[in-house]
CSV table of C-alpha atoms in Angstrom, one decimal:
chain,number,residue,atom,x,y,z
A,121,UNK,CA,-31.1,-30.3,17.7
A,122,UNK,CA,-29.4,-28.4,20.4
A,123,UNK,CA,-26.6,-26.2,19.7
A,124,UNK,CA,-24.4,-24.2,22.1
A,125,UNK,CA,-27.7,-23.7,24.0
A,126,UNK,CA,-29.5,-22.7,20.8
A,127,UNK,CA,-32.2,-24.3,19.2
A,128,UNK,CA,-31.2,-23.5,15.6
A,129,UNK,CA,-27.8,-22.1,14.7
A,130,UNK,CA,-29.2,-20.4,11.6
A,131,UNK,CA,-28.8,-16.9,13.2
A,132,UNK,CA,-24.7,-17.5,14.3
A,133,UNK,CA,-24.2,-18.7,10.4
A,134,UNK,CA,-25.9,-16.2,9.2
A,135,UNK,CA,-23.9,-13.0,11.2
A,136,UNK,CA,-20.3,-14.9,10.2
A,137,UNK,CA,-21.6,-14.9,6.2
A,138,UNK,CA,-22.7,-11.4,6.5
A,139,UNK,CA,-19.5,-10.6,8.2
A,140,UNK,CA,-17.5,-12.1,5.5
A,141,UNK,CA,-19.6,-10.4,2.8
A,142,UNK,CA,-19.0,-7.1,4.2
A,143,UNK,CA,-15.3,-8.0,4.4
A,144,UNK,CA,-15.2,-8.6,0.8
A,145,UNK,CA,-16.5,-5.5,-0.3
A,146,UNK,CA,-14.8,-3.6,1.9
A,147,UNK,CA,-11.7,-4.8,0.1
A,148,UNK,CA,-13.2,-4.4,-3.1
A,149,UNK,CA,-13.8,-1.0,-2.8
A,150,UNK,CA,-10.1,-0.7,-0.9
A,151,UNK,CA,-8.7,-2.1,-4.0
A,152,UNK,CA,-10.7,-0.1,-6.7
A,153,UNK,CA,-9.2,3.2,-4.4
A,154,UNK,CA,-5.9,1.8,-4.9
A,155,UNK,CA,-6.1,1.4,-8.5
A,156,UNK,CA,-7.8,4.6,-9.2
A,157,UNK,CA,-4.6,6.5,-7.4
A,158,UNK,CA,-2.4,3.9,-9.4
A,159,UNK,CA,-4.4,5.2,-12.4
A,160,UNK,CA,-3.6,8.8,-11.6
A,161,UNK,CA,-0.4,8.5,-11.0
A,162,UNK,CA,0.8,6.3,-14.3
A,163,UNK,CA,0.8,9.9,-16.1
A,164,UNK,CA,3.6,11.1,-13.6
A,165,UNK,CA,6.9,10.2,-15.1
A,166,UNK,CA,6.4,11.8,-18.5
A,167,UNK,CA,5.9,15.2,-16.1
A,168,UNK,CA,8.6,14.8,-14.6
A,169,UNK,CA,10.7,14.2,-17.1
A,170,UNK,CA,9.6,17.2,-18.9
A,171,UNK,CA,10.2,18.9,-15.7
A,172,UNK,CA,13.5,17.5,-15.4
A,173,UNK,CA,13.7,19.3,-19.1
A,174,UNK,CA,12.9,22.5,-18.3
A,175,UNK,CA,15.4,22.9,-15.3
A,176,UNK,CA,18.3,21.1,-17.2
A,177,UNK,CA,17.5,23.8,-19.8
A,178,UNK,CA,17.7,27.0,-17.1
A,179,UNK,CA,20.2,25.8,-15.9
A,180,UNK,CA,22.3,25.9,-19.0
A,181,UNK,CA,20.9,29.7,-19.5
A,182,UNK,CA,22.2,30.6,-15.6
A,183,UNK,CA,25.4,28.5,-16.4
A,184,UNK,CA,25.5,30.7,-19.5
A,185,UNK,CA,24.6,34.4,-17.8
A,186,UNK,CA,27.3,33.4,-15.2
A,187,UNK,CA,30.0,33.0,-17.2
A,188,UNK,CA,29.2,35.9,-19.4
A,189,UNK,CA,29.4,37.9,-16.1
A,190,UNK,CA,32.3,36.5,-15.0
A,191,UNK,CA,34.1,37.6,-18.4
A,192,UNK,CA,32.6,41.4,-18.0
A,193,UNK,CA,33.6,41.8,-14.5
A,194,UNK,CA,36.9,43.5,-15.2
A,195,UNK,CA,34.8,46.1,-17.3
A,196,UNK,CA,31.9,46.5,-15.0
A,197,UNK,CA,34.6,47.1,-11.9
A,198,UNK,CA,37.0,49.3,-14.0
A,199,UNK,CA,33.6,51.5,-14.6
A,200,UNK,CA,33.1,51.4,-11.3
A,201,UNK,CA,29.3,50.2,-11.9
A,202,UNK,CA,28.6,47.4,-9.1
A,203,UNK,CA,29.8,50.1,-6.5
A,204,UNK,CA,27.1,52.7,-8.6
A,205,UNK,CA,24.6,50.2,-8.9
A,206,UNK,CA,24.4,49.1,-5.2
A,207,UNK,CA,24.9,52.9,-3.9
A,208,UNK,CA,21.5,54.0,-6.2
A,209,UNK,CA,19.6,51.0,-4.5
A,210,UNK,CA,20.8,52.3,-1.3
A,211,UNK,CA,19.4,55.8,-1.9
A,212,UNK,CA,16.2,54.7,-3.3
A,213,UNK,CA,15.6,52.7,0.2
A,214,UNK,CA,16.5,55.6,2.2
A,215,UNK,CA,13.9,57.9,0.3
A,216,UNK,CA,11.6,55.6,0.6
A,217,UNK,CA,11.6,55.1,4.1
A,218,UNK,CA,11.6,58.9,4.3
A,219,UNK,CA,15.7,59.3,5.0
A,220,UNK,CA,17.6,62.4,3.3
Protein backbone atom coordinates (compact mmCIF):
# COMPACT_ATOMS: atom_id res chain seq x y z
CA UNK A 1 0.00 0.00 0.00
CA UNK A 2 1.19 3.30 -1.12
CA UNK A 3 0.77 6.31 0.98
CA UNK A 4 1.57 9.94 0.30
CA UNK A 5 4.65 8.39 -1.49
CA UNK A 6 5.38 6.22 1.52
CA UNK A 7 5.40 2.74 1.75
CA UNK A 8 4.18 2.38 5.33
CA UNK A 9 2.71 5.32 7.15
CA UNK A 10 3.67 3.78 10.54
CA UNK A 11 6.44 6.50 10.97
CA UNK A 12 3.82 9.81 10.33
CA UNK A 13 1.35 8.00 13.02
CA UNK A 14 3.82 7.41 15.18
CA UNK A 15 5.50 11.37 15.33
CA UNK A 16 1.50 12.76 15.63
CA UNK A 17 1.02 10.08 18.89
CA UNK A 18 4.26 11.08 20.32
CA UNK A 19 3.34 14.66 19.68
CA UNK A 20 0.16 14.33 21.41
CA UNK A 21 1.79 12.45 24.29
CA UNK A 22 4.18 15.09 24.87
CA UNK A 23 1.27 17.61 24.72
CA UNK A 24 -0.44 15.91 27.50
CA UNK A 25 2.20 15.99 29.84
CA UNK A 26 3.18 19.17 29.19
CA UNK A 27 -0.20 20.18 30.46
CA UNK A 28 -0.10 17.92 33.25
CA UNK A 29 2.85 19.25 34.62
CA UNK A 30 1.33 23.03 33.70
CA UNK A 31 -1.55 22.14 35.73
CA UNK A 32 0.20 20.42 38.80
CA UNK A 33 2.33 24.14 38.74
CA UNK A 34 -0.85 25.81 38.86
CA UNK A 35 -2.23 24.01 41.66
CA UNK A 36 0.79 24.00 43.66
CA UNK A 37 0.74 28.10 43.57
CA UNK A 38 -3.08 27.68 44.18
CA UNK A 39 -1.95 25.56 47.12
CA UNK A 40 0.34 28.21 48.47
CA UNK A 41 -1.71 30.82 48.18
CA UNK A 42 -5.11 29.27 49.93
CA UNK A 43 -3.23 30.34 53.31
CA UNK A 44 -3.28 34.11 52.17
CA UNK A 45 -6.48 35.60 53.44
CA UNK A 46 -6.24 34.58 57.07
CA UNK A 47 -2.64 36.83 56.73
CA UNK A 48 -4.22 39.34 55.56
CA UNK A 49 -6.73 39.64 57.69
CA UNK A 50 -4.54 39.51 60.59
CA UNK A 51 -2.69 42.15 58.76
CA UNK A 52 -5.60 44.07 58.26
CA UNK A 53 -5.76 43.60 62.38
CA UNK A 54 -2.72 44.93 63.26
CA UNK A 55 -3.00 48.20 61.16
CA UNK A 56 -6.69 48.84 62.26
CA UNK A 57 -5.20 48.47 65.77
CA UNK A 58 -2.16 51.24 65.10
CA UNK A 59 -4.19 53.10 63.76
CA UNK A 60 -6.47 53.52 66.71
CA UNK A 61 -3.10 54.14 68.93
CA UNK A 62 -2.00 57.08 66.27
CA UNK A 63 -5.70 58.17 66.29
CA UNK A 64 -5.25 58.12 70.04
CA UNK A 65 -1.62 59.93 70.39
CA UNK A 66 -3.08 62.62 68.04
CA UNK A 67 -5.74 63.64 69.82
CA UNK A 68 -3.86 63.55 73.06
CA UNK A 69 -1.53 66.01 71.29
CA UNK A 70 -3.99 68.00 70.08
CA UNK A 71 -5.45 68.53 73.71
CA UNK A 72 -1.75 69.42 75.18
CA UNK A 73 -0.93 71.86 72.47
CA UNK A 74 -2.03 74.95 74.39
CA UNK A 75 0.40 73.71 77.27
CA UNK A 76 3.25 72.66 75.17
CA UNK A 77 3.09 76.29 73.16
CA UNK A 78 2.41 78.30 76.42
CA UNK A 79 5.87 76.55 77.62
CA UNK A 80 7.18 77.50 74.67
CA UNK A 81 8.56 73.72 74.17
CA UNK A 82 7.99 72.93 70.27
CA UNK A 83 10.04 76.28 69.60
CA UNK A 84 12.83 74.68 72.37
CA UNK A 85 12.55 71.34 70.99
CA UNK A 86 13.10 72.21 67.34
CA UNK A 87 15.97 74.98 68.20
CA UNK A 88 18.10 71.97 70.29
CA UNK A 89 17.76 69.73 67.09
CA UNK A 90 18.90 72.57 65.20
CA UNK A 91 22.07 72.98 67.29
CA UNK A 92 22.79 69.41 67.56
CA UNK A 93 22.94 69.41 63.51
CA UNK A 94 25.15 72.41 63.39
CA UNK A 95 27.69 70.71 65.88
CA UNK A 96 27.65 67.94 64.11
CA UNK A 97 28.46 69.12 60.91
CA UNK A 98 31.25 71.10 62.76
CA UNK A 99 29.17 74.70 62.81
CA UNK A 100 29.55 76.96 66.12
Amino acid sequence: MVWFGHRHPLPLILLVMIAIVRAALEYLVMAHRTMSIVESMRPLPERVESLDNKVDALNEHVIDLHEMLMQLRPLLRSAGLPGRFIESLRKGDSKENGDK
